[in-house]
Amino acid sequence: MAEITVKAGQALERILTLELVRVTERAAVASASLRGRGDEKAADKAAVDAMRRELNRLPIAGRIVIGEGERDEAPMLFIGEEVGTGKGPAVDIAVDPLEGTTLCAKNMPGSIAVMAMAEGGTLLYAPDVYMEKIAIGPGYSKGTIDIDASPEENIHSLAKAKGVKPAEITALILDRPRHAAIIEAVRKTGAAVQLITDGDVAGVIHTTNPEETGVDIYLGTGGAPEGVLAAAALRCIGGEMYTRLILDSEAKRERAKKMGVSDPKKIYTITDMVRGDCLIAATGVTTGNLLKGVKYDKGVVKTHTVVMRSATGTVRWIEAEHRDLSKFHLG
């Protein structure tokens, strides 16, 4: 297969249009072949293998900043792993080859393959711990939401900014026992709660288009790596997001310190997590509110992808039909 060549200084533009999309498409198709089989590990491995294979074709000197875990926890796409041909610009890469492994294994809506790419040294090197998160989409003045405010205060503030009653606001929250108090507080305002079992990267992205998704605000705690990926999307589309790492043990604080976190109580904004120009692409694995899932027709595989770039605010929706199925290595 011919090697991809990219002129110096044009890597992000080139990747925006095709190469980044190819990476998430490959991962999505690989994992979609295992939808509904009940095997989360196999689906995740298929996505990881496909994503890594395609990443290593790209003309970049890439470093995995957000990945499958530490090197001793993950055989590939581990934090610190170098990917790409090494013949291009230095870039930071955040990946979740299969966000919503359970959703894929159970053939439930909303699993995606997602990755972000940014200029080298500009993505937050986030430890794999929980993170408090609150996010809304674009169109609101800064300060509409506050991570230190109560759920009730945030709902009322958002409703006022939107010019509606709290009853017309919908909050998206991960369905976890730890969120029981948040859910109760939101419902007391009259606002609706939409619960999801997995997939808080897509969950945050849902806030950017409430007319389509019905989601106005994201609340709760989830993985810090997923927080950085979600911040990359909001960096491209706009919106407001505040996060804080949950470092509730000495071991976690020490691990975070080794990764460059000097203030364990720091509140991170979108630009703290993604400082430079970035790209993010996501391809649907199972159909959800955000993306259609992979569809297999006779001799054709159909995919649905969104790809965004922060420098231009460009958002592209790509529905592709693939007829050369050998590129997916489906066996």
XYZ file of C-alpha atoms in Angstrom:
331
model
C 0.000 0.000 0.000
C 1.360 3.439 -0.949
C 2.710 5.595 1.876
C 0.781 8.760 2.696
C 2.751 11.992 2.250
C 1.866 15.335 3.780
C 3.552 18.703 3.328
C 5.108 20.269 6.417
C 2.656 22.410 8.356
C -0.394 20.869 6.713
C -0.786 17.690 8.772
C -3.847 18.756 10.710
C -5.657 20.010 7.609
C -4.929 16.805 5.717
C -5.871 14.534 8.584
C -9.082 16.493 9.147
C -10.411 15.581 5.743
C -9.575 11.885 5.485
C -6.892 10.242 7.565
C -8.387 10.840 11.004
C -11.720 9.569 9.733
C -10.100 6.405 8.410
C -8.711 5.639 11.851
C -12.060 5.759 13.632
C -13.853 4.050 10.744
C -11.502 1.065 10.973
C -11.972 0.782 14.731
C -15.752 1.120 14.491
C -16.141 -1.519 11.788
C -13.851 -3.951 13.613
C -15.796 -3.701 16.875
C -19.196 -3.615 15.143
C -18.516 -7.097 13.796
C -18.814 -8.256 17.424
C -21.981 -6.351 18.369
C -24.323 -8.277 20.601
C -21.889 -11.137 21.223
C -21.570 -10.343 24.923
C -17.771 -10.214 24.794
C -16.563 -6.763 25.807
C -12.870 -7.689 25.759
C -13.006 -9.116 22.245
C -14.861 -6.075 20.893
C -12.426 -3.689 22.562
C -9.402 -5.644 21.317
C -10.740 -5.605 17.760
C -11.117 -1.813 17.925
C -7.673 -1.314 19.484
C -5.935 -3.500 16.903
C -7.638 -1.735 14.011
C -7.015 1.759 15.367
C -3.337 1.115 16.054
C -2.807 -0.438 12.639
C -4.224 2.643 10.919
C -2.476 5.142 13.209
C 0.868 3.628 12.330
C 0.301 4.458 8.666
C -0.011 8.183 9.359
C 2.900 10.567 8.651
C 3.148 11.812 12.231
C 5.383 11.492 15.246
C 2.489 10.667 17.526
C 2.459 10.082 21.260
C -0.483 8.475 23.051
C -1.449 10.801 25.906
C -4.864 9.290 26.628
C -5.049 5.599 25.838
C -5.867 2.130 27.042
C -3.883 2.527 30.259
C -0.327 2.324 31.510
C 2.170 0.236 29.568
C 1.959 -2.627 32.068
C -1.839 -2.610 31.763
C -2.206 -2.414 27.976
C -0.205 -4.150 25.235
C -0.901 -1.381 22.725
C -2.183 2.188 22.559
C -0.787 2.561 26.066
C 0.034 5.973 27.526
C 3.362 7.127 26.167
C 3.367 4.789 23.153
C 4.731 6.291 19.947
C 2.603 5.820 16.843
C 2.801 6.911 13.224
C 5.638 6.719 10.749
C 7.720 9.216 12.724
C 8.192 11.297 9.553
C 5.795 14.094 10.361
C 4.876 16.653 13.019
C 4.885 15.840 16.720
C 1.291 15.386 17.901
C -0.500 14.319 21.070
C -3.165 11.665 20.625
C -6.111 10.715 22.824
C -8.014 7.566 21.944
C -10.968 5.542 23.056
C -11.109 2.844 20.377
C -14.459 1.650 21.685
C -16.295 3.990 24.008
C -19.183 1.990 25.409
C -17.773 -1.538 25.333
C -20.821 -2.778 27.233
C -23.124 -1.016 24.772
C -21.400 -2.769 21.883
C -21.353 -6.163 23.595
C -25.090 -5.877 24.312
C -25.867 -4.179 20.968
C -27.298 -1.165 22.776
C -27.376 2.397 21.374
C -24.519 4.877 21.571
C -21.157 3.122 21.333
C -18.547 4.954 19.253
C -14.910 4.824 18.195
C -13.318 8.182 18.996
C -9.932 9.854 18.923
C -8.468 13.336 19.169
C -5.205 14.707 17.855
C -3.520 17.938 18.876
C -0.241 19.757 18.547
C 2.502 18.120 20.578
C 2.462 18.981 24.270
C -1.030 20.528 24.285
C -3.301 17.767 25.610
C -3.715 17.262 29.355
C -1.809 14.206 30.505
C -4.689 12.942 32.626
C -4.292 10.018 35.017
C -6.843 7.233 34.773
C -8.954 8.362 37.729
C -12.453 9.727 38.154
C -13.171 13.340 37.309
C -16.009 15.664 38.274
C -17.579 17.109 35.122
C -20.136 19.699 34.149
C -20.685 20.796 30.558
C -23.047 22.718 28.301
C -22.987 23.501 24.607
C -22.320 26.803 22.799
C -24.436 29.937 22.882
C -24.243 30.817 26.570
C -22.216 33.457 28.378
C -19.213 32.346 30.387
C -20.096 31.479 33.954
C -23.529 30.070 33.191
C -22.458 26.894 34.988
C -20.182 26.403 37.994
C -18.644 23.115 39.107
C -18.819 24.253 42.729
C -22.492 25.215 42.545
C -25.239 22.757 43.452
C -27.107 20.870 40.720
C -30.189 22.979 41.519
C -28.253 26.220 41.089
C -26.798 25.080 37.782
C -30.178 24.013 36.419
C -31.789 27.313 37.379
C -28.868 29.306 35.947
C -28.980 27.412 32.653
C -32.759 27.734 32.387
C -32.507 31.483 32.943
C -29.756 31.792 30.320
C -31.818 29.761 27.852
C -34.972 31.736 28.599
C -37.023 28.724 29.648
C -38.375 27.167 32.820
C -36.301 24.468 34.572
C -38.913 21.945 33.467
C -37.715 22.482 29.881
C -34.121 21.519 30.726
C -32.790 17.962 30.352
C -29.667 16.800 32.163
C -27.669 13.802 30.958
C -26.185 11.739 33.793
C -24.420 8.385 33.952
C -26.646 5.829 35.656
C -24.479 5.065 38.674
C -25.299 4.748 42.406
C -22.827 7.573 43.124
C -25.078 9.952 41.172
C -28.266 9.305 43.165
C -28.078 12.653 44.996
C -27.421 14.584 41.771
C -30.334 12.896 40.027
C -32.670 13.659 42.920
C -31.520 17.301 43.056
C -32.044 17.814 39.326
C -35.514 16.301 39.414
C -36.503 18.522 42.355
C -36.088 21.550 40.088
C -38.592 20.074 37.644
C -35.893 19.342 35.068
C -35.747 15.995 33.307
C -32.958 13.470 33.702
C -31.764 11.286 30.844
C -29.710 8.363 32.128
C -27.021 6.582 30.149
C -25.282 3.351 31.097
C -21.975 4.201 29.376
C -20.425 6.663 26.967
C -19.775 9.995 28.609
C -17.648 11.331 25.721
C -20.692 11.130 23.479
C -22.747 12.323 26.436
C -20.879 15.619 26.673
C -20.984 16.060 22.891
C -24.777 15.672 23.086
C -24.973 19.053 24.839
C -23.736 20.832 21.710
C -26.928 20.118 19.781
C -29.889 19.974 22.192
C -32.414 20.414 19.366
C -31.367 17.021 17.979
C -30.296 15.171 21.131
C -32.640 16.697 23.683
C -29.726 17.205 26.097
C -28.912 20.604 27.638
C -26.344 19.832 30.326
C -24.031 17.029 31.402
C -23.467 16.428 35.131
C -21.598 13.890 37.227
C -18.334 12.046 37.562
C -16.656 9.837 34.997
C -13.246 8.890 33.715
C -10.648 11.637 33.365
C -9.402 10.318 29.995
C -12.939 10.589 28.616
C -13.082 14.121 30.002
C -10.118 15.175 27.873
C -11.672 13.649 24.743
C -14.948 15.437 25.433
C -13.081 18.709 25.989
C -11.474 18.304 22.568
C -14.925 18.158 20.995
C -16.106 21.275 22.830
C -12.878 23.025 21.858
C -13.971 22.552 18.251
C -17.692 23.237 18.549
C -17.864 25.621 21.472
C -19.432 25.298 24.868
C -18.412 25.419 28.488
C -16.925 22.618 30.552
C -15.363 22.458 33.992
C -13.705 19.419 35.508
C -11.727 18.430 38.590
C -9.737 15.262 39.185
C -10.877 13.089 42.069
C -7.625 12.244 43.818
C -8.985 10.666 46.985
C -5.976 8.589 47.973
C -2.270 9.187 48.414
C -1.510 6.692 45.655
C -3.691 8.613 43.174
C -2.172 11.941 44.198
C 1.341 10.567 43.710
C 0.437 9.088 40.342
C -1.084 12.379 39.220
C 1.997 14.270 40.409
C 4.220 12.043 38.282
C 2.042 12.946 35.291
C 2.544 16.669 35.890
C -0.490 17.490 38.050
C 0.866 19.981 40.582
C -2.469 21.132 42.048
C -4.759 18.198 42.946
C -7.724 20.569 43.477
C -7.347 22.468 40.202
C -10.468 23.170 38.183
C -9.766 22.501 34.515
C -11.441 24.412 31.707
C -11.617 23.314 28.088
C -8.442 25.235 27.223
C -6.617 23.759 30.208
C -7.274 20.282 28.837
C -6.768 21.090 25.149
C -4.473 24.069 24.654
C -3.613 24.003 20.944
C -5.237 23.312 17.600
C -6.974 19.949 17.759
C -9.006 17.532 15.707
C -11.495 14.967 16.892
C -13.297 12.244 14.972
C -15.946 9.788 16.108
C -17.562 6.965 14.157
C -20.739 5.237 15.288
C -20.534 1.568 16.236
C -24.139 1.161 17.380
C -26.773 3.705 16.406
C -27.413 6.450 18.956
C -28.631 10.052 19.111
C -25.271 11.297 17.860
C -24.253 8.861 15.122
C -25.626 5.966 13.105
C -24.012 2.615 13.713
C -22.034 0.552 11.222
C -24.319 -1.099 8.682
C -23.418 -4.199 6.690
C -25.051 -4.537 3.296
C -24.232 -7.056 0.598
C -20.683 -6.208 -0.462
C -20.818 -2.775 1.238
C -20.064 -1.469 4.722
C -21.638 1.871 5.648
C -20.217 4.170 8.327
C -21.249 7.481 9.869
C -18.572 9.813 11.248
C -18.285 13.324 12.635
C -14.919 15.082 12.401
C -14.155 18.515 13.856
C -11.296 21.002 13.944
C -10.830 23.702 16.573
C -8.873 26.233 14.485
C -11.716 26.698 12.022
C -14.701 25.434 14.006
C -15.425 23.129 11.084
C -17.699 20.154 11.709
C -18.068 17.567 8.956
C -20.537 14.700 8.940
C -19.356 11.891 6.695
C -21.541 9.003 5.566
C -19.318 6.574 3.728
C -19.883 3.425 1.682
C -16.924 1.058 1.644
C -16.620 -1.534 -1.093
C -13.011 -2.611 -0.568
C -13.699 -4.666 2.529
C -10.198 -6.133 2.725
C -8.974 -2.907 4.370
C -10.992 -3.765 7.483
C -9.147 -7.061 8.091
C -12.342 -8.762 9.194
C -11.088 -12.220 8.342
